[in-house]
Tab-separated table of C-alpha atoms in Angstrom:
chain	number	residue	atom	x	y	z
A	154	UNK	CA	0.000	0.000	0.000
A	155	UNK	CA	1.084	3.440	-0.739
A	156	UNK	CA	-1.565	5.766	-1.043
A	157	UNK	CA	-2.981	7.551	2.223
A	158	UNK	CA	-6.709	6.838	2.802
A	159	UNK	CA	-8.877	9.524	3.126
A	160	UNK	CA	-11.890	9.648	5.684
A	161	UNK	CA	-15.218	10.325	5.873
A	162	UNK	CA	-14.245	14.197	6.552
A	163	UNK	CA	-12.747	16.571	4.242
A	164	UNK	CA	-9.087	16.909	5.321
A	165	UNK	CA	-9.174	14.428	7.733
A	166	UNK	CA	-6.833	11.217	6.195
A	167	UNK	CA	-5.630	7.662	7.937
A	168	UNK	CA	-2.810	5.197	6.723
A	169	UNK	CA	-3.224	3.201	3.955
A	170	UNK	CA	-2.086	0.406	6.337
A	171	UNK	CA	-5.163	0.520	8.728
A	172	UNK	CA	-7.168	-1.669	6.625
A	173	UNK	CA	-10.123	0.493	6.004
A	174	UNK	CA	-11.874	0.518	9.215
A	175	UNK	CA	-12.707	2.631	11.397
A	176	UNK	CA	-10.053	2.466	14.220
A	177	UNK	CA	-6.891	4.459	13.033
A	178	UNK	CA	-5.248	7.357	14.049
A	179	UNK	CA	-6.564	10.187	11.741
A	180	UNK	CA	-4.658	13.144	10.724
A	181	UNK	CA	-4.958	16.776	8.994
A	182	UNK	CA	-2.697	19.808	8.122
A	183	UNK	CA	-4.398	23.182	9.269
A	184	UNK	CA	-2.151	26.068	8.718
A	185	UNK	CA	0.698	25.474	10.971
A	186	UNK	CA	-0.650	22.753	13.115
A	187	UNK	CA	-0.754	18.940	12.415
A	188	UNK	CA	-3.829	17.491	14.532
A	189	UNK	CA	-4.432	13.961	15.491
A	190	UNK	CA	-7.717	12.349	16.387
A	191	UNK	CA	-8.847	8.828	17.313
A	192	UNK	CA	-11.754	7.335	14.665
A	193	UNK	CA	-13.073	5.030	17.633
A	194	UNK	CA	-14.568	8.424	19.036
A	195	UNK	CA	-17.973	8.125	19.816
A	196	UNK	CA	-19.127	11.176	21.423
A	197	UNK	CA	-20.306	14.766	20.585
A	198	UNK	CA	-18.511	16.310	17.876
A	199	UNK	CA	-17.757	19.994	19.888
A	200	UNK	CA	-16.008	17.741	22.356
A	201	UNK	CA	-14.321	15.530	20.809
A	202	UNK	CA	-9.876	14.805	21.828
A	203	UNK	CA	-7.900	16.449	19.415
A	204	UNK	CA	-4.236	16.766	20.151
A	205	UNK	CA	-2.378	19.523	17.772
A	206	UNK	CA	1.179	19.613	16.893
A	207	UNK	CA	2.842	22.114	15.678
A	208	UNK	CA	4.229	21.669	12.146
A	209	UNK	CA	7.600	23.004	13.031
A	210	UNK	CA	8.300	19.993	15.325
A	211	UNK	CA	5.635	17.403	13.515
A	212	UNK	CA	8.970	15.529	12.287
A	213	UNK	CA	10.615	15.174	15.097
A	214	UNK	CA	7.059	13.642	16.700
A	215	UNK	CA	7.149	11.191	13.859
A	216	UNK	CA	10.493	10.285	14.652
A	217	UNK	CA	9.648	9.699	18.323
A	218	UNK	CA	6.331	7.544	17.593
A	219	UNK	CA	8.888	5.177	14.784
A	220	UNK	CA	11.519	4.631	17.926
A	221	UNK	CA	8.879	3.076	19.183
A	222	UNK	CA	10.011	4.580	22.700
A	223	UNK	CA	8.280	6.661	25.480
A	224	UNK	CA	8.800	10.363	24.830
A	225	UNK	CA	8.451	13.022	27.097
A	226	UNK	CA	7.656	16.331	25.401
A	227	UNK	CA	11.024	16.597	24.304
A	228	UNK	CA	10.177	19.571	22.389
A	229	UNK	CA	7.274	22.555	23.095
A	230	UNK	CA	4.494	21.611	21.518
A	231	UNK	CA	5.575	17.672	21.116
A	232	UNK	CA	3.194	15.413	22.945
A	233	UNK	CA	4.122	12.617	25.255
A	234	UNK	CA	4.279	9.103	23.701
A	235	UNK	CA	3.930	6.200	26.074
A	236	UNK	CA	3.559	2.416	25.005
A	237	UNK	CA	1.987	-0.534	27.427
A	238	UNK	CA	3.426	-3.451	27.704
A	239	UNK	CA	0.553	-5.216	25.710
A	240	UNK	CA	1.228	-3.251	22.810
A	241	UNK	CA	-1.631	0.392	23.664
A	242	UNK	CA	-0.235	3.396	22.962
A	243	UNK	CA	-1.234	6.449	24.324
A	244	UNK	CA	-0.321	10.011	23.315
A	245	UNK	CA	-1.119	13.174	25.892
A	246	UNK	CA	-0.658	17.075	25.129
A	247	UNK	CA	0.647	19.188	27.367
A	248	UNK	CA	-3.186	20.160	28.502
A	249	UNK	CA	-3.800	16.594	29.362
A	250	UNK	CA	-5.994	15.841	26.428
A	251	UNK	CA	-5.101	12.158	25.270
A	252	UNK	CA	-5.237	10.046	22.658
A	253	UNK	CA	-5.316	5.692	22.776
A	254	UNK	CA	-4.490	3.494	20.482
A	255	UNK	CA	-4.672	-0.062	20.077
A	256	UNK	CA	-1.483	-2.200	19.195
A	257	UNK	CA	-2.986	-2.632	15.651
A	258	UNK	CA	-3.530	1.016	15.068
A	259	UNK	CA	-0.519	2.249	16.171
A	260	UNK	CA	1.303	-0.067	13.499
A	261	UNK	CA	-0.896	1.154	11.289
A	262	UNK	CA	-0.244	4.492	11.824
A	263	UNK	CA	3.477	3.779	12.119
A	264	UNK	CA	3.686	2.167	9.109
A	265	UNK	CA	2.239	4.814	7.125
A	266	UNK	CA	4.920	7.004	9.082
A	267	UNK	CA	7.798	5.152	7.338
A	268	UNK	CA	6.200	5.034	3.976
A	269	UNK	CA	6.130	8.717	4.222
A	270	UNK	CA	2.315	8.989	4.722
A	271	UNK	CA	2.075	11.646	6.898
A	272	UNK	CA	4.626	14.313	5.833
A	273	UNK	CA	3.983	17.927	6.720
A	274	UNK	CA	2.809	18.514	3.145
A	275	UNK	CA	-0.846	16.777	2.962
A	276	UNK	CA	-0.869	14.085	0.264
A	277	UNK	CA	-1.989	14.408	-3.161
A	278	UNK	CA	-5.467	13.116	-4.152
């Protein structure tokens, strides 16, 4: 696979790799910002987790979620990584807004990382 999938929302776009369903780790490009969401999400819309990164240090978060080690903010604006030992993955913003991910969509996720899914320049259609 090689082409990013996009979701049901305009902007909004998931990994190729997460099999077309709905439990990935969406992202979208606003201005200067990348944002992150979780598909799973259930609740109202006006509420709903969204973690933003700021492009400027969007690379070095990708870098951090491929060493597949915990991270601690190592940068302003970089949200904390942390894995479980059965595979969850969990990412929190310096607000305490937080993202979780099962081991399956995390290496989904991941492996549209590495095939260069989810560069700071939004894919092409």
């Amino acid at each position: 696979m090689n082409a990013y999938e996009p979701t049901r929302e305009p902007g909004w776009f998931k990994s190729s790799y997460s099999d077309h369903g709905n439990a990935c780790v969406e992202v979208r490009f606003e201005g200067e910002n990348a944002l992150l969401r979780d598909s799973k999400y259930q609740g109202l819309e006006e509420v709903r987790p969204i973690i933003t990164v700021p492009v400027v240090v969007w690379s070095h978060f990708l870098q951090a979620a491929m060493d597949n080690t915990d991270s601690r903010r190592a940068m302003p604006g970089h949200p904390a990584i942390q894995h479980t030992a059965s595979g969850e993955t969990t990412i929190t913003d310096a607000d305490g807004t937080s993202l979780s991910y099962t081991a399956a969509e995390w290496a989904a996720f991941i492996s549209g990382v590495r095939a260069g899914e989810f560069s700071s320049a939004r894919p092409a259609a």
